[in-house]
Short mmCIF file of C-alpha atoms in Angstrom, two decimals:
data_model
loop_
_atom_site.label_atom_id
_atom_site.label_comp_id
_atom_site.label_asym_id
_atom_site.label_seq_id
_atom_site.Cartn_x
_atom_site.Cartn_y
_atom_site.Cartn_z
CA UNK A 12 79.19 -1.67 4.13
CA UNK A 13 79.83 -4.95 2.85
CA UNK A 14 80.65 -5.97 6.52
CA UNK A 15 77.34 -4.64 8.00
CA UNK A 16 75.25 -6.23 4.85
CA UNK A 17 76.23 -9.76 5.66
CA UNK A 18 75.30 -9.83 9.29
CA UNK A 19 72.02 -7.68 8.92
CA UNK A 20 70.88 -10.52 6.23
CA UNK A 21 72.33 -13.17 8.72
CA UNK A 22 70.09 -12.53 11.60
CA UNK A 23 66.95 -12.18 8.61
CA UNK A 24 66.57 -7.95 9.97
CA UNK A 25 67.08 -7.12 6.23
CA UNK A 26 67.42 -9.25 3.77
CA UNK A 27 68.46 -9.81 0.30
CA UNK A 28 65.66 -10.30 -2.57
CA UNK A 29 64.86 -13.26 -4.33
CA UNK A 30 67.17 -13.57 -6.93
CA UNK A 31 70.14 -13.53 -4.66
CA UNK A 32 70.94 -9.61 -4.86
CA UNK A 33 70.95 -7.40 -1.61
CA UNK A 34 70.67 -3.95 -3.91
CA UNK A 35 72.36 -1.83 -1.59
CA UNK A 36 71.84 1.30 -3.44
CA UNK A 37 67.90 0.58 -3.54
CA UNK A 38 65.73 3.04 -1.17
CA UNK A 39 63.62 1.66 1.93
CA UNK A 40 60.24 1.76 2.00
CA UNK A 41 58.51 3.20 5.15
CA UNK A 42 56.58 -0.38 5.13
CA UNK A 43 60.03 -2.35 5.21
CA UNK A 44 61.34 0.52 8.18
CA UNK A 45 58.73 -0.98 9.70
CA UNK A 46 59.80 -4.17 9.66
CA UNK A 47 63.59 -3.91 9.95
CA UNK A 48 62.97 -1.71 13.43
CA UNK A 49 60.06 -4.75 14.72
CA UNK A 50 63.08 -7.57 13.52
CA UNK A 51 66.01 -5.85 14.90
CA UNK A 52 63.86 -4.93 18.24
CA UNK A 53 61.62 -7.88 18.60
CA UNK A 54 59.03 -5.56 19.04
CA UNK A 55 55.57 -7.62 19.78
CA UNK A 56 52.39 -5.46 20.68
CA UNK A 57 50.25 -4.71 18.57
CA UNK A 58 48.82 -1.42 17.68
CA UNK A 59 44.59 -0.41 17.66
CA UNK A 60 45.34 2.08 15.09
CA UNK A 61 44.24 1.65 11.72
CA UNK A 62 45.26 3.54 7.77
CA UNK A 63 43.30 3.94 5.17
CA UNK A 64 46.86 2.31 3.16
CA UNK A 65 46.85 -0.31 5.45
CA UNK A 66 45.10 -3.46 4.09
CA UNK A 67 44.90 -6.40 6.48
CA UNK A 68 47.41 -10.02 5.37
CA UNK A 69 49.65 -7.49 3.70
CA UNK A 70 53.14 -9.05 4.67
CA UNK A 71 53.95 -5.41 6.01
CA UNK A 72 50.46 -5.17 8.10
CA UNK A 73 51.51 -6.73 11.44
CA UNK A 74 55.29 -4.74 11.09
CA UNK A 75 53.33 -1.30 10.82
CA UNK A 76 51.09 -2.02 13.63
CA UNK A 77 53.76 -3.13 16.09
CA UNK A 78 56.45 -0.26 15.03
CA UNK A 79 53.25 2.31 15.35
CA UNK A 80 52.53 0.19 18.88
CA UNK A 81 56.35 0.59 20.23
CA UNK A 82 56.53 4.05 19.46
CA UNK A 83 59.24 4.37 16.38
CA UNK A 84 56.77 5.36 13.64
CA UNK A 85 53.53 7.02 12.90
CA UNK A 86 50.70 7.90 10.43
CA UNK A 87 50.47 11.40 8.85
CA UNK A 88 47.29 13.62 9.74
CA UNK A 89 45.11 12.49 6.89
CA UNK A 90 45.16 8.45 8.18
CA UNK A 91 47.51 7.02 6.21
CA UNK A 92 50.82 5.46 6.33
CA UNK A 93 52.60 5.26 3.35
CA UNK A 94 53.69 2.12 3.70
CA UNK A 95 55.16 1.60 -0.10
CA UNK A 96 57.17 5.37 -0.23
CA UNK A 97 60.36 5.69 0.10
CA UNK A 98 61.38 6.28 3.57
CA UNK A 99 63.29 10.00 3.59
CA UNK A 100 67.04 10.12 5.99
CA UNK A 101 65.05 12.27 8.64
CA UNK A 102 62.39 9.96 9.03
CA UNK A 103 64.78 7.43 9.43
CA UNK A 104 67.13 8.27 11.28
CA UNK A 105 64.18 9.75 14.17
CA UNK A 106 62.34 6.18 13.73
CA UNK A 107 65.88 4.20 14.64
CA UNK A 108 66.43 6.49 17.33
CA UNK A 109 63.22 5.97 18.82
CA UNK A 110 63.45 2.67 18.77
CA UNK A 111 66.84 2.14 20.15
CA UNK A 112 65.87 4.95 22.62
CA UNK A 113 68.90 6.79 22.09
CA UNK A 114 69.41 10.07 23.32
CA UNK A 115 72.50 12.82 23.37
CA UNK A 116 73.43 16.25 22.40
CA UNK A 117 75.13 15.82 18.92
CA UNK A 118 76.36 19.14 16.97
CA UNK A 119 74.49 19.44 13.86
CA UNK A 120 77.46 20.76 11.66
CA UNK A 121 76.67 19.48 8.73
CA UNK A 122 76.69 22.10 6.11
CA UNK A 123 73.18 21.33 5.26
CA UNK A 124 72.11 21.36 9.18
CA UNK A 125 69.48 23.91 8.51
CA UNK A 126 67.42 22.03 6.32
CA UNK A 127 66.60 18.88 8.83
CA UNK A 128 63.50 19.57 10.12
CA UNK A 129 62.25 20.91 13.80
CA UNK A 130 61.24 17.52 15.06
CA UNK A 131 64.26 15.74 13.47
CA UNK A 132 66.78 17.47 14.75
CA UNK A 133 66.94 15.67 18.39
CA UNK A 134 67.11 12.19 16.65
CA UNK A 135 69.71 13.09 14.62
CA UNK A 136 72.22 14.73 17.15
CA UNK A 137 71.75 11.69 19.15
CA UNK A 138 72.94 9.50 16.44
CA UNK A 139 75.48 12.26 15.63
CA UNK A 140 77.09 12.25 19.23
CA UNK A 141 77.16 8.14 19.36
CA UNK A 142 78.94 8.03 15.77
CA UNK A 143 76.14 6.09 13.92
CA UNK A 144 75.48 9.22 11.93
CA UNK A 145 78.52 10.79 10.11
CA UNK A 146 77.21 12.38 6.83
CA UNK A 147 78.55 12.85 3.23
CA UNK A 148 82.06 13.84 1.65
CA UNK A 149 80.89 16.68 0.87
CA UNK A 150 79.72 17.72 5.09
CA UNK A 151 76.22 17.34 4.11
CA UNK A 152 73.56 15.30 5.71
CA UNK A 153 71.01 15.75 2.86
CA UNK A 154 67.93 15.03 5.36
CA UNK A 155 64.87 15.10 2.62
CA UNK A 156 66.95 12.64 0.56
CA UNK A 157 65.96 8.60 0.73
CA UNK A 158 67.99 6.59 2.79
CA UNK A 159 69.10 3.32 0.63
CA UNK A 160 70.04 0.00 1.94
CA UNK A 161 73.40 -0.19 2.36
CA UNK A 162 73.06 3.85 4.53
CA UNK A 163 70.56 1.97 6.66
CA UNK A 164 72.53 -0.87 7.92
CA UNK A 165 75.50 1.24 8.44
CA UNK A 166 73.13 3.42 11.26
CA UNK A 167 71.69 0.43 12.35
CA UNK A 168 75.10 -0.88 13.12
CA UNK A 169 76.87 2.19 14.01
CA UNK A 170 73.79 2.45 16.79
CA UNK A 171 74.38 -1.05 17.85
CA UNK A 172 77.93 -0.40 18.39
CA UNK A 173 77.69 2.41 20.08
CA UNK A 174 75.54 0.54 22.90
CA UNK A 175 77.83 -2.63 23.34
CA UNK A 176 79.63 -3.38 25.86
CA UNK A 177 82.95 -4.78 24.86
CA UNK A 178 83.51 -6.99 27.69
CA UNK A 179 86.11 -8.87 28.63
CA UNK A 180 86.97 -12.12 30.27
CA UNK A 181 83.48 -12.77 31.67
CA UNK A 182 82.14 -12.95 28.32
CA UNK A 183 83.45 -15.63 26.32
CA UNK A 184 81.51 -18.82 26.34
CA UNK A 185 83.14 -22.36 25.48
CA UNK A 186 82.07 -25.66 24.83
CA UNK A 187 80.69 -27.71 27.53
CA UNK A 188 79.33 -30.63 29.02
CA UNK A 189 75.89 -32.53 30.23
CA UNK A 190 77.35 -30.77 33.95
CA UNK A 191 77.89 -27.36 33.56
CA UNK A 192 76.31 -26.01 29.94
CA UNK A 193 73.97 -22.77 30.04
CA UNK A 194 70.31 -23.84 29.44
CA UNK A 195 69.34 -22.35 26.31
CA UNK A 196 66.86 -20.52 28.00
CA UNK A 197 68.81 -18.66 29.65
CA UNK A 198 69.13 -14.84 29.70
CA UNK A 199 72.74 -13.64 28.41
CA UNK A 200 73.08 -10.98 30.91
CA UNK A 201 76.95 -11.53 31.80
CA UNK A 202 77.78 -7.83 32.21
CA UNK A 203 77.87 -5.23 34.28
CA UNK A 204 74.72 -4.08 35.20
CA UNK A 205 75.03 -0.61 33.57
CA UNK A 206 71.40 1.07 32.60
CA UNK A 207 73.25 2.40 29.05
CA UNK A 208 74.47 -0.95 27.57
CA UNK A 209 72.05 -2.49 25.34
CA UNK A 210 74.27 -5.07 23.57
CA UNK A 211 77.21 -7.32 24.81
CA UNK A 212 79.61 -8.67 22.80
CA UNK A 213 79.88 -11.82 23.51
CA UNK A 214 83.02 -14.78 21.97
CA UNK A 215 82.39 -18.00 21.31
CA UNK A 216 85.58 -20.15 21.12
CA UNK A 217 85.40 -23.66 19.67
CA UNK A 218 88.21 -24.79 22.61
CA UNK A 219 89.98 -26.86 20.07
CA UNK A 220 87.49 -27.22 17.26
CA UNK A 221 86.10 -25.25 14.88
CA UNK A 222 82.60 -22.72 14.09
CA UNK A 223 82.30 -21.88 11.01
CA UNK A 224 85.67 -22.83 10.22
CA UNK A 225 86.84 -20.55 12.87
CA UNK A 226 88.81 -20.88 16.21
CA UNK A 227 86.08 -18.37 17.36
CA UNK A 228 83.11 -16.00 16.67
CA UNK A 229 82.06 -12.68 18.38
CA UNK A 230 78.13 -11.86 18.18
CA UNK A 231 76.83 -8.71 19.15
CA UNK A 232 74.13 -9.62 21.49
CA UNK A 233 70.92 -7.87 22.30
CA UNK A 234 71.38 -7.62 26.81
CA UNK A 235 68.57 -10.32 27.91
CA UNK A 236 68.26 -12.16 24.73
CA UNK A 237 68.38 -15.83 25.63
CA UNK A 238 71.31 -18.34 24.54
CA UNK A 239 69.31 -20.31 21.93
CA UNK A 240 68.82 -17.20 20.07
CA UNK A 241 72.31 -16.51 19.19
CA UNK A 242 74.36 -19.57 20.18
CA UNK A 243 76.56 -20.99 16.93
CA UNK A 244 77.23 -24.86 16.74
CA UNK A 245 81.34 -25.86 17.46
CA UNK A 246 82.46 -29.03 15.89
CA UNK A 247 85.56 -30.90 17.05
CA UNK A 248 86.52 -34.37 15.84
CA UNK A 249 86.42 -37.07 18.60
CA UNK A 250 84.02 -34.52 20.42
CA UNK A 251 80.11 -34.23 20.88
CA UNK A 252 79.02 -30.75 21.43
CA UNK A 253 76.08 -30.58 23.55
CA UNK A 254 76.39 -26.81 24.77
CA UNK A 255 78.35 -23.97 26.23
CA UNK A 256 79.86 -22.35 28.94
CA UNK A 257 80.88 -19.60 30.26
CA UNK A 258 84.41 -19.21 30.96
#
């Protein structure tokens, strides 16, 4: 997962701890489910629900109220949220498929299948039939264990994946000039116009120069996001970059 780690951190959805360390074998909490789903999502409303756990100018507060407000978690029946327990695979799984809205008829043949709960098992198939969920070694799918890090970002990604649309041609974008770059407020929305893709992957190529030390980069890019959201900077000596194009 060391792959999925690195770009999750890079676009600040989950990030590594103070002291440099990423502890990908460390459990989520439902309070930091929260605020991967609201980062990854840029979820924005705001919920009128309140929990008893719930203090307000908690750095989780606003996270819970907007993944409550979009729909990918909830409170149990006594008020509360939980916001510092471990987040269980179920649970997780069910919140990222509600908030990527996915949807599909998955087998469940995981040898352990008839322990996931009633109102899990929907979620999970879903993820099942797009390949974001794959299980254990062992065929297991151990739903009532806590998901950890590293398992997160590999769903998160797999689910990603699943919705992009590779592309082609139409979506590489180059370096260009005062004349004919893309305003950085403009919506990346250079595909087909196909209800089921969420993401496009999109290629930057440095025409010449260099990003990152690269001849190019491919970002996975949310459909709609705007330019200035995602763009990288190309360098090329001799040259000024002052945008991009699309080829």
């Amino acid at each position: 997962a060391e792959r999925e780690i690195q770009e999750w951190s890079n676009r600040s959805v989950l990030n590594g701890y103070e002291d440099g360390t990423f502890r990908p074998d460390a459990y989520i909490t439902r309070a930091e489910m929260a605020k991967v789903l609201v980062s990854a999502t840029n979820a924005t409303n705001l919920s009128g629900e309140r929990f008893a756990d719930v203090p307000e100018g908690e750095w989780y507060t606003l996270y819970i109220s907007r993944a409550v407000a979009a729909g990918y978690m909830y409170g149990d029946t006594e008020g509360t949220f939980r916001p510092e327990d471990a987040i269980t695979r179920e649970e997780a799984s069910t919140a990222a498929a509600r908030a990527y809205g996915c949807t599909g008829n998955g087998s469940l043949g995981f040898t352990d299948s008839g322990k996931i709960s009633e109102w899990a098992r929907g979620s999970i198939a879903a993820l099942v039939s797009m390949g974001a969920i794959k299980g254990y070694e062992d065929g297991s799918f151990r739903p009532q264990a806590y998901i950890t890090r590293a398992e997160l970002v590999k769903v998160l990604d797999g689910i990603e994946e699943g919705q992009t649309n590779q592309g082609g041609s139409g979506f590489i974008l180059r370096p260009g000039n005062n004349n004919n770059r893309t305003e950085n407020d403009e919506e990346i929305d250079i595909g087909p116009n196909n209800p089921s893709v969420t993401y496009y992957s999109v290629r930057f190529e440095a025409n010449g120069g260099e990003i990152e030390g690269k001849t190019y980069v491919t970002e996975r890019v949310r459909k709609n996001a705007t330019l200035s959201s995602v763009e990288p900077e190309a360098e090329r000596e001799g040259y000024e970059f002052v945008g991009w194009y699309r080829s």
